[in-house]
Amino acid sequence: MKKTLLIGLPAVVVLLLVFFGQELVDLYRLQAYLTESEEQYQANKGAWPHLTDACEACHGRNGSSLHQGYPSLAGQPEAYLATQLRNFANGDRENPNMTPLAMTMSEEEIQLYAKFFARQPAKDNRYFEADVQNRERGETLAESGGCAGCHGDRLMGQGPFPRLASQGYDYLLNQLDAFAEGERNDPTGMMNSLAAGWSPEDRKAIATYLAGLPTE
Amino acid sequence: MARKQSSDTAINTQRRKLLKFAGASAAVGGLGLSAGLARASEALSGSAPGEVLDIAIIGAGLSGLTSARDLQRAGCESFVVLEARDRVGGRTLNYDVGHGEVSDVGGQWIGPGQTAVADLARELEVDTFPSYYEGKTVMLGGDGQLAIDLEGTFGTDHALGEQLSELSRDVPSGAPWTSPRAEELDKLSVGDWLAKQDIKPEDKPGWDGSIALTGGALPAKMGLLHFLSMINSANSDYFKLDAIKDSAQGTRFVGGAQLLSIKMAEELGDKLRLSCPVRKISNWDSDVVTLHTDQGTIRTRQVIMALSPPLCQQIDFSPALPANRAALQRAWPAHSPARKTAMVYSRPFWREKGLNGHIFQVNGPIIWAYDNSPVNGEVGVINAFVSNANLPSDHNQAKRALAEIYAQAWGDAALRPVAYHDQDWGKVDPWTITCISAIPPGFWTTHGEALNPPSGNLIWSGTETADIWAGYMDGAVRSGHQSALEALNALRLRSRS
Ligand SMILES: Cc1cc2nc3c(=O)[nH]c(=O)nc-3n(C[C@H](O)[C@H](O)[C@H](O)COP(=O)(O)OP(=O)(O)OC[C@H]3O[C@@H](n4cnc5c(N)ncnc54)[C@H](O)[C@@H]3O)c2cc1C
């Protein structure tokens, strides 16, 4: 991009010693940051440009979304991720953004995404501010619903069951509504019958509880 | 906007009329919404028993409104425009920044060779002015930065740009699948091509940003054949596409791009129906087509479908569409719902420091921030394309996070914005879904042939169908002209038989 950036690192250090201006410090830091992120990229993904780059605008850097409406993929079980991509592609699950995108994926590519995002560390949903009353009601509902039996310890996900802890609030609520209305189906029908049994207010409370649940 | 009016009352009447079509975003002082919707109770033309319209246009974006304007100018009176939203303009939208000024949060720039939209603007008396780029752009990465004068470019490597330009000569803009090299080029992504060019680490973020902004996807998922067709639109000159000065980001509209649509809508009177989504289309293969809308049914001979394939995909067709068209719609990529923000300051304070208000950021929420102040810089506006999920969704959290990044680049004055608007086109409503079409490898050679041919009495229109500048406002205007002609000709042929 910017030819001025081509000044090599050692040269910058030398110049730094001579002038020590703020601009040079800033440039030095920029160079250092570029080098560091290049190394991280190579280690985590491999050669640039990588297929997973195309997912990060909507699913966040390395699969951790800061947006309550776009789901995080980081730390989701590999099997779950692969199933969802196949479901989008074959129409079992519908979403206007994901359906055509998933249709471009070969089985090999699906495996690549699933492996990559499963490997990324899950992060806390730190921008979510939970309403305390709702959270408590959600916790009670989740406990009586036996979520952990399938969704795993601390609701961190396992096998075909997604991680729910620290997922985006708006996304979770949408999914619960979609299960309740039969727009999304899980193979056993369990999620559909659970969700249909909750009132709209219950679903909000559960989404509040899950979105605020830490990953550790 | 109404600068040419002399008296206050004239300004107000004019403004009231315009606001009616601009919708809620531009509505001030209680005007707007209610006025625009008042007609919902009246009967729809085309809905009376036995009445059949000549033409119905679905979508009041630049494309549909251009068709409507052409029909009207040709003397055709038997038509209606049906728009799902409570405003016109589709993917163009003015955000009111106060003092009667606006900032675009949708499509906004035009450039060299975009003559259809430029001509339309002249006819509608909408002025243009150059984008502001004089001064230094700030590159941010982590806690480091560099202020550099890019002289109206995006700093893209010249030799690589030339190579892309050269390749694009073989790829016709409106029909990339007909390129003699289609087979070979459509197997590749832009990423496959870039991977072979030995690009320096510090140049990679620049390519990521450019391809994402222009093409709508990161390089690995961007089809090379399609990307080349976009360069072909720019007269096979990459730098007419990917730069500011003398390029596709170089010129803006006084009063915002939505003003074009607002002015066209004004002439339509009750031929335009707002808040009137079409849910179902039946008998499209028969002489009389029926449109089922939220305001009742309409019967018509011809339909101009002035909306993108993913939006068509939300409509129920009975009987089902021909297999190849149905397949095209279903596979059409819709994963580029831009999130665009506007931060308003009392004045463009960065300019005094020799900065142009532009930022590129590595690994941050900002893809590109730029000075989007109104023509005379009366207020300071920084627009930004942000990465949807790398900035919090909450309005205030997002505003704070962005202001802090701006402060890193330009100092603490950036921490005191007077207003903020945040538009994620994929989330605000279901009537855009995607801003541009990031056509993936393999798409055009599979589905290209199904893009243009009409299905029965449905004429496929909208910017995606344009011969030149498909995906741009210019393409929308071109497709609008073309579809009006096709509709009139279809009626002419029918009246003969
Ligand atoms: C953030 C952003 C930035 C952009 N930047 C630029 C730029 O700088 N320069 C440029 O040239 N282009 C730009 N574009 C693209 C440009 O805005 C579009 O190409 C152009 O506006 C498309 O016009 P259109 O009429 O073809 O489609 P649209 O504007 O999408 O119009 C379609 C209309 O159909 C309506 N509709 C949808 N479904 C239904 C239904 N079922 N029934 C009735 N009505 C329906 C919609 O509400 C909409 O009004 C940008 C787009 C975005 C979103």
PDB file of N, CA and C in Angstrom, chain B residues 134-179:
ATOM      1  N   GLU B 134      -7.380  16.673   0.238  1.00  0.00           N
ATOM      2  CA  GLU B 134      -6.103  17.377   0.366  1.00  0.00           C
ATOM      3  C   GLU B 134      -5.566  17.245   1.779  1.00  0.00           C
ATOM      4  N   GLY B 135      -4.317  16.858   1.903  1.00  0.00           N
ATOM      5  CA  GLY B 135      -3.701  16.741   3.221  1.00  0.00           C
ATOM      6  C   GLY B 135      -3.321  15.309   3.509  1.00  0.00           C
ATOM      7  N   LYS B 136      -3.000  15.070   4.764  1.00  0.00           N
ATOM      8  CA  LYS B 136      -2.449  13.760   5.101  1.00  0.00           C
ATOM      9  C   LYS B 136      -3.501  12.768   5.600  1.00  0.00           C
ATOM     10  N   THR B 137      -3.385  11.554   5.100  1.00  0.00           N
ATOM     11  CA  THR B 137      -4.188  10.418   5.555  1.00  0.00           C
ATOM     12  C   THR B 137      -3.436   9.765   6.706  1.00  0.00           C
ATOM     13  N   VAL B 138      -4.168   9.287   7.710  1.00  0.00           N
ATOM     14  CA  VAL B 138      -3.497   8.625   8.828  1.00  0.00           C
ATOM     15  C   VAL B 138      -3.686   7.110   8.724  1.00  0.00           C
ATOM     16  N   MET B 139      -2.555   6.396   8.754  1.00  0.00           N
ATOM     17  CA  MET B 139      -2.575   4.929   8.791  1.00  0.00           C
ATOM     18  C   MET B 139      -2.454   4.519  10.241  1.00  0.00           C
ATOM     19  N   LEU B 140      -3.383   3.717  10.733  1.00  0.00           N
ATOM     20  CA  LEU B 140      -3.321   3.278  12.124  1.00  0.00           C
ATOM     21  C   LEU B 140      -3.104   1.775  12.194  1.00  0.00           C
ATOM     22  N   GLY B 141      -2.280   1.353  13.152  1.00  0.00           N
ATOM     23  CA  GLY B 141      -2.121  -0.072  13.424  1.00  0.00           C
ATOM     24  C   GLY B 141      -1.660  -0.209  14.857  1.00  0.00           C
ATOM     25  N   GLY B 142      -2.466  -0.865  15.694  1.00  0.00           N
ATOM     26  CA  GLY B 142      -2.121  -0.948  17.108  1.00  0.00           C
ATOM     27  C   GLY B 142      -1.963   0.444  17.683  1.00  0.00           C
ATOM     28  N   ASP B 143      -0.861   0.713  18.408  1.00  0.00           N
ATOM     29  CA  ASP B 143      -0.660   2.068  18.941  1.00  0.00           C
ATOM     30  C   ASP B 143       0.270   2.881  18.044  1.00  0.00           C
ATOM     31  N   GLY B 144       0.508   2.364  16.847  1.00  0.00           N
ATOM     32  CA  GLY B 144       1.373   3.090  15.926  1.00  0.00           C
ATOM     33  C   GLY B 144       0.579   3.834  14.872  1.00  0.00           C
ATOM     34  N   GLN B 145       1.214   4.778  14.204  1.00  0.00           N
ATOM     35  CA  GLN B 145       0.560   5.479  13.113  1.00  0.00           C
ATOM     36  C   GLN B 145       1.540   6.198  12.214  1.00  0.00           C
ATOM     37  N   LEU B 146       1.004   6.589  11.056  1.00  0.00           N
ATOM     38  CA  LEU B 146       1.801   7.331  10.099  1.00  0.00           C
ATOM     39  C   LEU B 146       0.857   8.260   9.345  1.00  0.00           C
ATOM     40  N   ALA B 147       1.222   9.544   9.290  1.00  0.00           N
ATOM     41  CA  ALA B 147       0.424  10.494   8.513  1.00  0.00           C
ATOM     42  C   ALA B 147       1.129  10.704   7.185  1.00  0.00           C
ATOM     43  N   ILE B 148       0.420  10.513   6.105  1.00  0.00           N
ATOM     44  CA  ILE B 148       1.074  10.535   4.795  1.00  0.00           C
ATOM     45  C   ILE B 148       0.125  11.111   3.738  1.00  0.00           C
ATOM     46  N   ASP B 149       0.686  11.920   2.845  1.00  0.00           N
ATOM     47  CA  ASP B 149      -0.134  12.483   1.772  1.00  0.00           C
ATOM     48  C   ASP B 149      -0.196  11.495   0.608  1.00  0.00           C
ATOM     49  N   LEU B 150      -1.365  10.953   0.367  1.00  0.00           N
ATOM     50  CA  LEU B 150      -1.523   9.956  -0.704  1.00  0.00           C
ATOM     51  C   LEU B 150      -1.955  10.605  -2.015  1.00  0.00           C
ATOM     52  N   GLU B 151      -2.107  11.916  -1.984  1.00  0.00           N
ATOM     53  CA  GLU B 151      -2.421  12.688  -3.193  1.00  0.00           C
ATOM     54  C   GLU B 151      -3.640  12.167  -3.950  1.00  0.00           C
ATOM     55  N   GLY B 152      -4.661  11.826  -3.199  1.00  0.00           N
ATOM     56  CA  GLY B 152      -5.913  11.431  -3.847  1.00  0.00           C
ATOM     57  C   GLY B 152      -5.953  10.007  -4.342  1.00  0.00           C
ATOM     58  N   THR B 153      -4.928   9.216  -3.984  1.00  0.00           N
ATOM     59  CA  THR B 153      -4.958   7.793  -4.340  1.00  0.00           C
ATOM     60  C   THR B 153      -5.211   6.983  -3.070  1.00  0.00           C
ATOM     61  N   PHE B 154      -5.339   5.668  -3.221  1.00  0.00           N
ATOM     62  CA  PHE B 154      -5.388   4.791  -2.053  1.00  0.00           C
ATOM     63  C   PHE B 154      -4.022   4.159  -1.823  1.00  0.00           C
ATOM     64  N   GLY B 155      -3.008   4.665  -2.512  1.00  0.00           N
ATOM     65  CA  GLY B 155      -1.644   4.174  -2.307  1.00  0.00           C
ATOM     66  C   GLY B 155      -1.383   2.796  -2.889  1.00  0.00           C
ATOM     67  N   THR B 156      -2.268   2.364  -3.805  1.00  0.00           N
ATOM     68  CA  THR B 156      -2.128   1.019  -4.371  1.00  0.00           C
ATOM     69  C   THR B 156      -0.902   0.926  -5.289  1.00  0.00           C
ATOM     70  N   ASP B 157      -0.265  -0.206  -5.251  1.00  0.00           N
ATOM     71  CA  ASP B 157       0.908  -0.484  -6.087  1.00  0.00           C
ATOM     72  C   ASP B 157       0.567  -0.278  -7.569  1.00  0.00           C
ATOM     73  N   HIS B 158       1.344   0.595  -8.207  1.00  0.00           N
ATOM     74  CA  HIS B 158       0.999   0.987  -9.566  1.00  0.00           C
ATOM     75  C   HIS B 158       1.125  -0.151 -10.569  1.00  0.00           C
ATOM     76  N   ALA B 159       2.210  -0.912 -10.445  1.00  0.00           N
ATOM     77  CA  ALA B 159       2.457  -1.985 -11.415  1.00  0.00           C
ATOM     78  C   ALA B 159       1.346  -3.036 -11.359  1.00  0.00           C
ATOM     79  N   LEU B 160       0.922  -3.380 -10.153  1.00  0.00           N
ATOM     80  CA  LEU B 160      -0.143  -4.387 -10.040  1.00  0.00           C
ATOM     81  C   LEU B 160      -1.467  -3.853 -10.579  1.00  0.00           C
ATOM     82  N   GLY B 161      -1.723  -2.588 -10.304  1.00  0.00           N
ATOM     83  CA  GLY B 161      -2.937  -1.955 -10.840  1.00  0.00           C
ATOM     84  C   GLY B 161      -2.945  -2.024 -12.365  1.00  0.00           C
ATOM     85  N   GLU B 162      -1.782  -1.763 -12.951  1.00  0.00           N
ATOM     86  CA  GLU B 162      -1.672  -1.823 -14.419  1.00  0.00           C
ATOM     87  C   GLU B 162      -1.944  -3.228 -14.941  1.00  0.00           C
ATOM     88  N   GLN B 163      -1.426  -4.218 -14.221  1.00  0.00           N
ATOM     89  CA  GLN B 163      -1.652  -5.607 -14.654  1.00  0.00           C
ATOM     90  C   GLN B 163      -3.135  -5.964 -14.617  1.00  0.00           C
ATOM     91  N   LEU B 164      -3.800  -5.541 -13.552  1.00  0.00           N
ATOM     92  CA  LEU B 164      -5.242  -5.806 -13.454  1.00  0.00           C
ATOM     93  C   LEU B 164      -5.992  -5.094 -14.583  1.00  0.00           C
ATOM     94  N   SER B 165      -5.593  -3.858 -14.848  1.00  0.00           N
ATOM     95  CA  SER B 165      -6.240  -3.095 -15.925  1.00  0.00           C
ATOM     96  C   SER B 165      -6.116  -3.852 -17.248  1.00  0.00           C
ATOM     97  N   GLU B 166      -4.920  -4.344 -17.495  1.00  0.00           N
ATOM     98  CA  GLU B 166      -4.652  -5.068 -18.734  1.00  0.00           C
ATOM     99  C   GLU B 166      -5.544  -6.306 -18.842  1.00  0.00           C
ATOM    100  N   LEU B 167      -5.579  -7.083 -17.760  1.00  0.00           N
ATOM    101  CA  LEU B 167      -6.403  -8.301 -17.757  1.00  0.00           C
ATOM    102  C   LEU B 167      -7.881  -7.979 -17.998  1.00  0.00           C
ATOM    103  N   SER B 168      -8.321  -6.821 -17.496  1.00  0.00           N
ATOM    104  CA  SER B 168      -9.752  -6.501 -17.538  1.00  0.00           C
ATOM    105  C   SER B 168     -10.243  -6.212 -18.961  1.00  0.00           C
ATOM    106  N   ARG B 169      -9.313  -5.926 -19.867  1.00  0.00           N
ATOM    107  CA  ARG B 169      -9.750  -5.606 -21.234  1.00  0.00           C
ATOM    108  C   ARG B 169     -10.517  -6.755 -21.888  1.00  0.00           C
ATOM    109  N   ASP B 170     -10.237  -7.963 -21.439  1.00  0.00           N
ATOM    110  CA  ASP B 170     -10.891  -9.143 -22.012  1.00  0.00           C
ATOM    111  C   ASP B 170     -12.209  -9.505 -21.339  1.00  0.00           C
ATOM    112  N   VAL B 171     -12.636  -8.698 -20.365  1.00  0.00           N
ATOM    113  CA  VAL B 171     -13.810  -9.109 -19.589  1.00  0.00           C
ATOM    114  C   VAL B 171     -14.918  -8.052 -19.675  1.00  0.00           C
ATOM    115  N   PRO B 172     -15.877  -8.217 -20.587  1.00  0.00           N
ATOM    116  CA  PRO B 172     -16.926  -7.211 -20.799  1.00  0.00           C
ATOM    117  C   PRO B 172     -17.704  -6.930 -19.510  1.00  0.00           C
ATOM    118  N   SER B 173     -17.848  -5.647 -19.177  1.00  0.00           N
ATOM    119  CA  SER B 173     -18.438  -5.282 -17.887  1.00  0.00           C
ATOM    120  C   SER B 173     -19.823  -5.883 -17.663  1.00  0.00           C
ATOM    121  N   GLY B 174     -20.692  -5.806 -18.658  1.00  0.00           N
ATOM    122  CA  GLY B 174     -22.069  -6.240 -18.426  1.00  0.00           C
ATOM    123  C   GLY B 174     -22.292  -7.730 -18.600  1.00  0.00           C
ATOM    124  N   ALA B 175     -21.307  -8.444 -19.115  1.00  0.00           N
ATOM    125  CA  ALA B 175     -21.496  -9.871 -19.388  1.00  0.00           C
ATOM    126  C   ALA B 175     -20.169 -10.613 -19.263  1.00  0.00           C
ATOM    127  N   PRO B 176     -19.599 -10.634 -18.069  1.00  0.00           N
ATOM    128  CA  PRO B 176     -18.279 -11.231 -17.890  1.00  0.00           C
ATOM    129  C   PRO B 176     -18.184 -12.686 -18.354  1.00  0.00           C
ATOM    130  N   TRP B 177     -19.310 -13.386 -18.310  1.00  0.00           N
ATOM    131  CA  TRP B 177     -19.277 -14.801 -18.701  1.00  0.00           C
ATOM    132  C   TRP B 177     -19.029 -14.988 -20.189  1.00  0.00           C
ATOM    133  N   THR B 178     -19.144 -13.913 -20.963  1.00  0.00           N
ATOM    134  CA  THR B 178     -18.881 -14.026 -22.402  1.00  0.00           C
ATOM    135  C   THR B 178     -17.419 -13.743 -22.740  1.00  0.00           C
ATOM    136  N   SER B 179     -16.601 -13.453 -21.744  1.00  0.00           N
ATOM    137  CA  SER B 179     -15.179 -13.223 -22.001  1.00  0.00           C
ATOM    138  C   SER B 179     -14.555 -14.457 -22.631  1.00  0.00           C
TER     139      SER B 179
END
